GROMACS .gro file of C-alpha atoms in nm:
model
  443
    1UNK     CA    1   0.000   0.000   0.000
    2UNK     CA    2   0.127   0.347  -0.086
    3UNK     CA    3   0.046   0.624   0.160
    4UNK     CA    4   0.110   0.993   0.100
    5UNK     CA    5   0.026   1.311   0.289
    6UNK     CA    6  -0.136   1.603   0.111
    7UNK     CA    7  -0.086   1.953   0.249
    8UNK     CA    8  -0.432   2.111   0.252
    9UNK     CA    9  -0.476   2.483   0.319
   10UNK     CA   10  -0.669   2.562   0.638
   11UNK     CA   11  -0.815   2.909   0.700
   12UNK     CA   12  -0.911   3.035   1.046
   13UNK     CA   13  -1.095   3.364   1.087
   14UNK     CA   14  -1.019   3.624   1.353
   15UNK     CA   15  -1.022   4.003   1.402
   16UNK     CA   16  -0.700   4.157   1.537
   17UNK     CA   17  -0.629   4.531   1.485
   18UNK     CA   18  -0.307   4.573   1.287
   19UNK     CA   19  -0.075   4.864   1.204
   20UNK     CA   20   0.226   4.905   0.978
   21UNK     CA   21   0.436   5.201   1.091
   22UNK     CA   22   0.705   5.336   0.859
   23UNK     CA   23   1.006   5.565   0.891
   24UNK     CA   24   0.881   5.915   0.967
   25UNK     CA   25   0.804   6.144   0.675
   26UNK     CA   26   0.636   6.480   0.658
   27UNK     CA   27   0.268   6.465   0.569
   28UNK     CA   28   0.050   6.755   0.456
   29UNK     CA   29  -0.279   6.770   0.644
   30UNK     CA   30  -0.595   6.875   0.463
   31UNK     CA   31  -0.690   7.238   0.529
   32UNK     CA   32  -0.910   7.297   0.830
   33UNK     CA   33  -1.150   7.594   0.831
   34UNK     CA   34  -1.144   7.671   1.204
   35UNK     CA   35  -1.381   7.966   1.168
   36UNK     CA   36  -1.644   7.746   1.003
   37UNK     CA   37  -1.605   7.493   1.287
   38UNK     CA   38  -1.635   7.773   1.542
   39UNK     CA   39  -1.957   7.897   1.381
   40UNK     CA   40  -2.113   7.548   1.378
   41UNK     CA   41  -2.018   7.454   1.733
   42UNK     CA   42  -2.079   7.797   1.891
   43UNK     CA   43  -2.434   7.787   1.756
   44UNK     CA   44  -2.488   7.479   1.972
   45UNK     CA   45  -2.299   7.598   2.281
   46UNK     CA   46  -2.418   7.920   2.443
   47UNK     CA   47  -2.109   7.997   2.649
   48UNK     CA   48  -1.767   7.869   2.749
   49UNK     CA   49  -1.620   7.908   3.093
   50UNK     CA   50  -1.273   8.009   3.210
   51UNK     CA   51  -1.184   7.641   3.258
   52UNK     CA   52  -1.188   7.586   2.882
   53UNK     CA   53  -0.981   7.899   2.819
   54UNK     CA   54  -0.723   7.785   3.075
   55UNK     CA   55  -0.714   7.432   2.928
   56UNK     CA   56  -0.667   7.573   2.578
   57UNK     CA   57  -0.380   7.797   2.690
   58UNK     CA   58  -0.219   7.510   2.883
   59UNK     CA   59  -0.234   7.289   2.575
   60UNK     CA   60  -0.061   7.562   2.375
   61UNK     CA   61   0.200   7.618   2.647
   62UNK     CA   62   0.297   7.250   2.652
   63UNK     CA   63   0.314   7.214   2.275
   64UNK     CA   64   0.693   7.239   2.244
   65UNK     CA   65   0.748   6.922   2.448
   66UNK     CA   66   0.539   6.736   2.188
   67UNK     CA   67   0.730   6.879   1.893
   68UNK     CA   68   0.446   7.118   1.809
   69UNK     CA   69   0.478   7.486   1.719
   70UNK     CA   70   0.159   7.680   1.790
   71UNK     CA   71   0.087   7.998   1.598
   72UNK     CA   72   0.072   8.269   1.865
   73UNK     CA   73  -0.180   8.464   1.659
   74UNK     CA   74  -0.436   8.192   1.736
   75UNK     CA   75  -0.415   8.282   2.105
   76UNK     CA   76  -0.459   8.658   2.074
   77UNK     CA   77  -0.694   8.783   2.340
   78UNK     CA   78  -0.751   8.449   2.517
   79UNK     CA   79  -0.542   8.547   2.820
   80UNK     CA   80  -0.788   8.825   2.895
   81UNK     CA   81  -1.071   8.572   2.929
   82UNK     CA   82  -0.903   8.332   3.176
   83UNK     CA   83  -1.111   8.455   3.468
   84UNK     CA   84  -1.423   8.558   3.281
   85UNK     CA   85  -1.751   8.378   3.229
   86UNK     CA   86  -1.815   8.585   2.919
   87UNK     CA   87  -1.543   8.454   2.689
   88UNK     CA   88  -1.635   8.485   2.319
   89UNK     CA   89  -1.737   8.130   2.232
   90UNK     CA   90  -1.647   8.138   1.863
   91UNK     CA   91  -1.300   8.281   1.934
   92UNK     CA   92  -1.220   8.017   2.194
   93UNK     CA   93  -1.344   7.734   1.971
   94UNK     CA   94  -1.141   7.863   1.675
   95UNK     CA   95  -0.827   7.882   1.890
   96UNK     CA   96  -0.887   7.534   2.035
   97UNK     CA   97  -0.950   7.383   1.690
   98UNK     CA   98  -0.631   7.544   1.555
   99UNK     CA   99  -0.423   7.402   1.839
  100UNK     CA  100  -0.575   7.054   1.809
  101UNK     CA  101  -0.510   7.057   1.435
  102UNK     CA  102  -0.152   7.174   1.488
  103UNK     CA  103  -0.096   6.890   1.731
  104UNK     CA  104  -0.223   6.649   1.468
  105UNK     CA  105  -0.478   6.504   1.708
  106UNK     CA  106  -0.734   6.532   1.430
  107UNK     CA  107  -0.628   6.255   1.193
  108UNK     CA  108  -0.523   6.315   0.834
  109UNK     CA  109  -0.837   6.203   0.654
  110UNK     CA  110  -1.033   6.345   0.358
  111UNK     CA  111  -1.118   6.713   0.418
  112UNK     CA  112  -1.490   6.657   0.487
  113UNK     CA  113  -1.422   6.388   0.748
  114UNK     CA  114  -1.134   6.596   0.885
  115UNK     CA  115  -1.369   6.887   0.953
  116UNK     CA  116  -1.638   6.665   1.106
  117UNK     CA  117  -1.381   6.507   1.336
  118UNK     CA  118  -1.264   6.852   1.446
  119UNK     CA  119  -1.623   6.955   1.521
  120UNK     CA  120  -1.683   6.638   1.724
  121UNK     CA  121  -1.366   6.682   1.931
  122UNK     CA  122  -1.441   7.051   1.991
  123UNK     CA  123  -1.792   6.960   2.118
  124UNK     CA  124  -1.652   6.690   2.349
  125UNK     CA  125  -1.402   6.931   2.503
  126UNK     CA  126  -1.637   7.228   2.532
  127UNK     CA  127  -1.920   7.033   2.695
  128UNK     CA  128  -1.693   6.850   2.939
  129UNK     CA  129  -1.698   6.940   3.308
  130UNK     CA  130  -1.318   6.906   3.313
  131UNK     CA  131  -1.193   7.009   2.968
  132UNK     CA  132  -0.828   6.977   3.070
  133UNK     CA  133  -0.882   6.607   3.146
  134UNK     CA  134  -1.051   6.551   2.809
  135UNK     CA  135  -0.765   6.726   2.628
  136UNK     CA  136  -0.505   6.521   2.817
  137UNK     CA  137  -0.686   6.202   2.715
  138UNK     CA  138  -0.647   6.297   2.347
  139UNK     CA  139  -0.267   6.263   2.376
  140UNK     CA  140  -0.078   5.931   2.381
  141UNK     CA  141   0.022   5.813   2.724
  142UNK     CA  142   0.246   5.509   2.666
  143UNK     CA  143   0.620   5.466   2.732
  144UNK     CA  144   0.708   5.482   2.361
  145UNK     CA  145   0.556   5.826   2.323
  146UNK     CA  146   0.724   5.951   2.640
  147UNK     CA  147   1.060   5.814   2.524
  148UNK     CA  148   1.024   6.004   2.195
  149UNK     CA  149   0.941   6.322   2.385
  150UNK     CA  150   1.251   6.276   2.601
  151UNK     CA  151   1.464   6.217   2.292
  152UNK     CA  152   1.322   6.528   2.127
  153UNK     CA  153   1.413   6.737   2.432
  154UNK     CA  154   1.771   6.604   2.424
  155UNK     CA  155   1.818   6.673   2.053
  156UNK     CA  156   1.665   7.021   2.082
  157UNK     CA  157   1.902   7.097   2.370
  158UNK     CA  158   2.201   6.969   2.171
  159UNK     CA  159   2.100   7.176   1.869
  160UNK     CA  160   2.067   7.489   2.084
  161UNK     CA  161   2.406   7.423   2.243
  162UNK     CA  162   2.586   7.413   1.907
  163UNK     CA  163   2.502   7.069   1.761
  164UNK     CA  164   2.699   6.744   1.771
  165UNK     CA  165   3.077   6.745   1.796
  166UNK     CA  166   3.215   6.690   1.442
  167UNK     CA  167   3.427   6.378   1.394
  168UNK     CA  168   3.740   6.441   1.180
  169UNK     CA  169   3.785   6.222   0.873
  170UNK     CA  170   4.129   6.133   1.007
  171UNK     CA  171   3.957   5.901   1.256
  172UNK     CA  172   3.986   5.634   0.982
  173UNK     CA  173   4.359   5.614   1.062
  174UNK     CA  174   4.307   5.542   1.432
  175UNK     CA  175   4.414   5.200   1.556
  176UNK     CA  176   4.273   5.014   1.858
  177UNK     CA  177   4.473   5.051   2.179
  178UNK     CA  178   4.668   5.337   2.021
  179UNK     CA  179   4.638   5.711   2.070
  180UNK     CA  180   4.512   5.932   1.788
  181UNK     CA  181   4.400   6.300   1.808
  182UNK     CA  182   4.072   6.228   1.626
  183UNK     CA  183   3.965   5.980   1.895
  184UNK     CA  184   3.916   6.267   2.142
  185UNK     CA  185   3.653   6.418   1.908
  186UNK     CA  186   3.496   6.077   1.845
  187UNK     CA  187   3.478   6.012   2.217
  188UNK     CA  188   3.310   6.349   2.275
  189UNK     CA  189   3.060   6.283   1.994
  190UNK     CA  190   2.969   5.939   2.127
  191UNK     CA  191   2.930   6.079   2.479
  192UNK     CA  192   2.659   6.317   2.356
  193UNK     CA  193   2.423   6.021   2.303
  194UNK     CA  194   2.585   5.762   2.530
  195UNK     CA  195   2.684   5.870   2.881
  196UNK     CA  196   2.853   5.533   2.943
  197UNK     CA  197   3.160   5.647   2.749
  198UNK     CA  198   3.367   5.932   2.890
  199UNK     CA  199   3.348   6.264   2.709
  200UNK     CA  200   3.695   6.381   2.806
  201UNK     CA  201   3.981   6.459   2.567
  202UNK     CA  202   4.144   6.117   2.604
  203UNK     CA  203   4.291   6.027   2.260
  204UNK     CA  204   4.322   5.653   2.338
  205UNK     CA  205   4.121   5.419   2.114
  206UNK     CA  206   4.050   5.200   2.416
  207UNK     CA  207   3.800   4.927   2.493
  208UNK     CA  208   3.548   5.181   2.624
  209UNK     CA  209   3.544   5.352   2.283
  210UNK     CA  210   3.511   5.017   2.104
  211UNK     CA  211   3.217   4.923   2.327
  212UNK     CA  212   3.054   5.263   2.266
  213UNK     CA  213   3.095   5.215   1.890
  214UNK     CA  214   2.925   4.877   1.913
  215UNK     CA  215   2.635   5.033   2.104
  216UNK     CA  216   2.612   5.312   1.846
  217UNK     CA  217   2.596   5.058   1.564
  218UNK     CA  218   2.312   4.881   1.742
  219UNK     CA  219   2.133   5.210   1.807
  220UNK     CA  220   2.156   5.309   1.441
  221UNK     CA  221   2.055   4.960   1.319
  222UNK     CA  222   2.389   4.896   1.148
  223UNK     CA  223   2.529   4.548   1.092
  224UNK     CA  224   2.743   4.438   1.390
  225UNK     CA  225   3.117   4.410   1.340
  226UNK     CA  226   3.352   4.170   1.516
  227UNK     CA  227   3.688   4.342   1.480
  228UNK     CA  228   3.758   4.648   1.695
  229UNK     CA  229   3.899   4.851   1.407
  230UNK     CA  230   3.610   4.768   1.174
  231UNK     CA  231   3.360   4.939   1.409
  232UNK     CA  232   3.435   5.268   1.233
  233UNK     CA  233   3.302   5.262   0.878
  234UNK     CA  234   3.131   5.493   0.632
  235UNK     CA  235   2.781   5.397   0.748
  236UNK     CA  236   2.850   5.479   1.113
  237UNK     CA  237   3.025   5.808   1.036
  238UNK     CA  238   2.729   5.902   0.819
  239UNK     CA  239   2.489   5.846   1.109
  240UNK     CA  240   2.711   6.041   1.348
  241UNK     CA  241   2.717   6.333   1.103
  242UNK     CA  242   2.338   6.382   1.094
  243UNK     CA  243   2.268   6.715   1.269
  244UNK     CA  244   2.079   6.720   1.599
  245UNK     CA  245   1.815   6.946   1.444
  246UNK     CA  246   1.744   6.683   1.178
  247UNK     CA  247   1.719   6.413   1.445
  248UNK     CA  248   1.471   6.636   1.629
  249UNK     CA  249   1.271   6.689   1.312
  250UNK     CA  250   1.240   6.314   1.259
  251UNK     CA  251   1.118   6.266   1.617
  252UNK     CA  252   0.869   6.551   1.572
  253UNK     CA  253   0.715   6.369   1.276
  254UNK     CA  254   0.718   6.038   1.464
  255UNK     CA  255   0.538   6.198   1.759
  256UNK     CA  256   0.269   6.336   1.528
  257UNK     CA  257   0.225   5.992   1.369
  258UNK     CA  258   0.166   5.840   1.714
  259UNK     CA  259  -0.087   6.111   1.802
  260UNK     CA  260  -0.279   6.023   1.487
  261UNK     CA  261  -0.258   5.649   1.536
  262UNK     CA  262  -0.576   5.451   1.592
  263UNK     CA  263  -0.394   5.203   1.810
  264UNK     CA  264  -0.479   5.388   2.132
  265UNK     CA  265  -0.844   5.306   2.070
  266UNK     CA  266  -0.770   4.933   2.115
  267UNK     CA  267  -0.658   4.737   2.416
  268UNK     CA  268  -0.510   4.461   2.203
  269UNK     CA  269  -0.335   4.503   1.868
  270UNK     CA  270  -0.047   4.397   1.644
  271UNK     CA  271   0.199   4.660   1.524
  272UNK     CA  272   0.498   4.634   1.290
  273UNK     CA  273   0.762   4.906   1.293
  274UNK     CA  274   0.909   4.902   0.942
  275UNK     CA  275   1.204   5.118   1.039
  276UNK     CA  276   1.311   4.877   1.314
  277UNK     CA  277   1.216   4.558   1.123
  278UNK     CA  278   1.027   4.428   1.426
  279UNK     CA  279   0.666   4.368   1.526
  280UNK     CA  280   0.487   4.352   1.860
  281UNK     CA  281   0.161   4.226   2.003
  282UNK     CA  282   0.043   4.482   2.258
  283UNK     CA  283  -0.215   4.437   2.532
  284UNK     CA  284  -0.319   4.723   2.761
  285UNK     CA  285  -0.010   4.920   2.661
  286UNK     CA  286   0.223   4.628   2.738
  287UNK     CA  287   0.424   4.439   2.475
  288UNK     CA  288   0.343   4.072   2.527
  289UNK     CA  289   0.510   3.929   2.215
  290UNK     CA  290   0.784   4.040   1.975
  291UNK     CA  291   0.884   3.908   1.633
  292UNK     CA  292   1.136   4.007   1.366
  293UNK     CA  293   1.025   4.080   1.011
  294UNK     CA  294   1.178   4.116   0.666
  295UNK     CA  295   1.018   4.410   0.485
  296UNK     CA  296   0.998   4.535   0.126
  297UNK     CA  297   1.313   4.626  -0.064
  298UNK     CA  298   1.292   4.957  -0.255
  299UNK     CA  299   1.545   4.952  -0.538
  300UNK     CA  300   1.677   5.191  -0.800
  301UNK     CA  301   1.479   5.480  -0.657
  302UNK     CA  302   1.154   5.289  -0.712
  303UNK     CA  303   0.908   5.218  -0.432
  304UNK     CA  304   0.725   4.935  -0.610
  305UNK     CA  305   0.862   4.675  -0.363
  306UNK     CA  306   0.833   4.898  -0.055
  307UNK     CA  307   0.603   4.781   0.223
  308UNK     CA  308   0.321   5.037   0.262
  309UNK     CA  309   0.206   5.200   0.584
  310UNK     CA  310  -0.151   5.110   0.676
  311UNK     CA  311  -0.408   5.035   0.942
  312UNK     CA  312  -0.623   4.725   0.906
  313UNK     CA  313  -0.751   4.415   1.084
  314UNK     CA  314  -0.600   4.067   1.061
  315UNK     CA  315  -0.899   3.868   0.939
  316UNK     CA  316  -0.761   3.521   0.867
  317UNK     CA  317  -0.477   3.281   0.942
  318UNK     CA  318  -0.410   3.033   0.661
  319UNK     CA  319  -0.200   2.726   0.733
  320UNK     CA  320  -0.022   2.552   0.443
  321UNK     CA  321  -0.097   2.842   0.208
  322UNK     CA  322  -0.046   2.813  -0.169
  323UNK     CA  323   0.140   3.100  -0.334
  324UNK     CA  324  -0.035   3.277  -0.618
  325UNK     CA  325   0.257   3.452  -0.787
  326UNK     CA  326   0.182   3.824  -0.839
  327UNK     CA  327   0.166   3.899  -1.210
  328UNK     CA  328   0.436   4.163  -1.179
  329UNK     CA  329   0.680   3.911  -1.034
  330UNK     CA  330   0.575   3.653  -1.294
  331UNK     CA  331   0.617   3.889  -1.592
  332UNK     CA  332   0.905   4.112  -1.482
  333UNK     CA  333   1.122   3.868  -1.291
  334UNK     CA  334   1.046   3.500  -1.345
  335UNK     CA  335   1.006   3.529  -1.722
  336UNK     CA  336   1.346   3.702  -1.731
  337UNK     CA  337   1.517   3.448  -1.506
  338UNK     CA  338   1.412   3.160  -1.731
  339UNK     CA  339   1.432   3.354  -2.058
  340UNK     CA  340   1.693   3.120  -2.209
  341UNK     CA  341   1.503   2.798  -2.143
  342UNK     CA  342   1.136   2.891  -2.144
  343UNK     CA  343   0.942   2.783  -2.458
  344UNK     CA  344   0.735   3.031  -2.662
  345UNK     CA  345   0.419   3.134  -2.479
  346UNK     CA  346   0.211   3.059  -2.788
  347UNK     CA  347   0.305   2.693  -2.752
  348UNK     CA  348   0.059   2.645  -2.469
  349UNK     CA  349   0.134   2.279  -2.394
  350UNK     CA  350   0.512   2.332  -2.382
  351UNK     CA  351   0.474   2.653  -2.184
  352UNK     CA  352   0.254   2.479  -1.926
  353UNK     CA  353   0.482   2.176  -1.912
  354UNK     CA  354   0.782   2.401  -1.844
  355UNK     CA  355   0.623   2.562  -1.540
  356UNK     CA  356   0.496   2.224  -1.425
  357UNK     CA  357   0.857   2.101  -1.426
  358UNK     CA  358   0.941   2.387  -1.189
  359UNK     CA  359   0.660   2.287  -0.952
  360UNK     CA  360   0.412   2.557  -1.056
  361UNK     CA  361   0.056   2.529  -1.178
  362UNK     CA  362  -0.020   2.753  -1.478
  363UNK     CA  363  -0.369   2.902  -1.486
  364UNK     CA  364  -0.538   3.111  -1.754
  365UNK     CA  365  -0.533   3.067  -2.132
  366UNK     CA  366  -0.443   3.416  -2.248
  367UNK     CA  367  -0.132   3.620  -2.184
  368UNK     CA  368  -0.335   3.875  -1.989
  369UNK     CA  369  -0.510   3.622  -1.766
  370UNK     CA  370  -0.220   3.380  -1.701
  371UNK     CA  371  -0.079   3.341  -1.353
  372UNK     CA  372   0.125   3.086  -1.158
  373UNK     CA  373   0.028   2.903  -0.843
  374UNK     CA  374   0.275   2.715  -0.623
  375UNK     CA  375   0.109   2.451  -0.402
  376UNK     CA  376   0.198   2.423  -0.031
  377UNK     CA  377   0.530   2.256   0.037
  378UNK     CA  378   0.890   2.307   0.148
  379UNK     CA  379   0.975   2.526  -0.156
  380UNK     CA  380   0.676   2.755  -0.111
  381UNK     CA  381   0.804   3.106  -0.017
  382UNK     CA  382   0.504   3.156   0.215
  383UNK     CA  383   0.614   2.866   0.434
  384UNK     CA  384   0.367   2.713   0.677
  385UNK     CA  385   0.133   3.004   0.749
  386UNK     CA  386   0.021   3.349   0.639
  387UNK     CA  387  -0.186   3.610   0.823
  388UNK     CA  388  -0.423   3.809   0.603
  389UNK     CA  389  -0.547   4.165   0.647
  390UNK     CA  390  -0.738   4.390   0.407
  391UNK     CA  391  -0.523   4.636   0.209
  392UNK     CA  392  -0.492   4.772  -0.143
  393UNK     CA  393  -0.130   4.657  -0.185
  394UNK     CA  394  -0.209   4.285  -0.132
  395UNK     CA  395   0.061   4.246   0.133
  396UNK     CA  396   0.040   4.014   0.433
  397UNK     CA  397   0.244   3.851   0.709
  398UNK     CA  398   0.385   3.509   0.622
  399UNK     CA  399   0.637   3.240   0.705
  400UNK     CA  400   0.948   3.195   0.490
  401UNK     CA  401   1.199   2.919   0.416
  402UNK     CA  402   1.476   3.187   0.400
  403UNK     CA  403   1.546   3.196   0.774
  404UNK     CA  404   1.903   3.331   0.741
  405UNK     CA  405   1.784   3.681   0.657
  406UNK     CA  406   1.652   3.725   1.011
  407UNK     CA  407   2.015   3.738   1.129
  408UNK     CA  408   2.059   4.064   0.937
  409UNK     CA  409   2.016   4.397   1.117
  410UNK     CA  410   1.851   4.589   0.832
  411UNK     CA  411   1.608   4.341   0.682
  412UNK     CA  412   1.469   4.494   0.361
  413UNK     CA  413   1.467   4.207   0.111
  414UNK     CA  414   1.106   4.122   0.021
  415UNK     CA  415   0.870   4.230  -0.258
  416UNK     CA  416   0.652   4.413  -0.006
  417UNK     CA  417   0.504   4.139   0.211
  418UNK     CA  418   0.627   4.086   0.566
  419UNK     CA  419   0.830   3.770   0.612
  420UNK     CA  420   0.778   3.685   0.977
  421UNK     CA  421   1.008   3.503   1.217
  422UNK     CA  422   0.829   3.229   1.412
  423UNK     CA  423   0.489   3.311   1.256
  424UNK     CA  424   0.324   2.999   1.396
  425UNK     CA  425   0.383   3.135   1.746
  426UNK     CA  426   0.222   3.464   1.644
  427UNK     CA  427  -0.074   3.288   1.484
  428UNK     CA  428  -0.125   3.065   1.786
  429UNK     CA  429  -0.112   3.365   2.020
  430UNK     CA  430  -0.383   3.547   1.822
  431UNK     CA  431  -0.600   3.240   1.770
  432UNK     CA  432  -0.594   3.148   2.140
  433UNK     CA  433  -0.743   3.484   2.232
  434UNK     CA  434  -1.121   3.414   2.248
  435UNK     CA  435  -1.226   3.772   2.177
  436UNK     CA  436  -1.055   3.763   1.836
  437UNK     CA  437  -1.237   3.462   1.702
  438UNK     CA  438  -1.028   3.173   1.574
  439UNK     CA  439  -1.316   3.008   1.385
  440UNK     CA  440  -1.255   2.779   1.084
  441UNK     CA  441  -1.384   2.910   0.751
  442UNK     CA  442  -1.383   2.753   0.405
  443UNK     CA  443  -1.037   2.767   0.251
   0.00000   0.00000   0.00000
């Protein structure tokens, strides 16, 4: 008797909130007509008390710590109404809406929805017994946000004090356990972000400097180096040369992105930080699971392989998934790789037989409709499991047979999907949570 096992796809449904966060970039918010909002809301609210005026001014006063610059013209006259019960409602609402929009608390959505969201938030704050408490609740409260605020304060202070200490190019000539004049500058520069290394003028390229260089490489997500002398390379010097003001700008954008994130509306969610190549499962503000990822690889100035930023919900876990090869990969890459041995596409039988010999199933009878499907198995690039979430780019989390890439520090090698380390553990964690579902559905 001959017995053989067939790998059958199995799909389990669930509903886990999911975010893909990317390296910070400046976004342009849709215009917000604060006067129109003030007219709408003030028509519904007869008066505002001094508590709201004080809360609005306090929000403006604390803006710098959040990387926000408030236009002082929006606050003209508000100070005079701090102790008055006759504050001009429309003026206060316009000032409050301007500040909230500047903070980025009102998410970047289409202009109509943007305005409606601003009106809703303004109503919530104005009608609250304690408006300062409502405003505080609009801001993120977790340790990540506070760490970014602390980093912003450090970089702003460094920029105001004259920026980072420049590292001379002659540092390339320094040798471990030897003295070199450029090491004194390098030591001072490293000390500005790492207090564990002395910031004195010692020119010795000692073990403390080597250890600080290793920590800097880890902090900047650079590949680790074994040899002491190889710690200094072009990539590290490039990171050390980025001005403090630019570092502060990047944190300012990151803080705004967190203020606009939907994740604070959920107690339990999955988040992937594309810049750090790592994902987390978070419950009640606490990271309960971490996993490494391989993200999309932009090449030649093109973003076609870049992993997009998005918010969605993980709807299904598929075990033993087949791989339907994206047509772009099929046409632009695979057809080129096998160009010398592939038969003419018009010879349908030979063309299908060729792909069959490579383990693929060819579907479709016209050039436009043809696609390849790779059944589950050890050569399938999706591995044992994939986690699906709705998105326009057709990306998802999945297993991979290429485990060696997880040893890299900067892991940008995919076509856009997220290759996930130990994805079965992640899937099991999500499926075991009763509130998320975990129900079988037809594959």
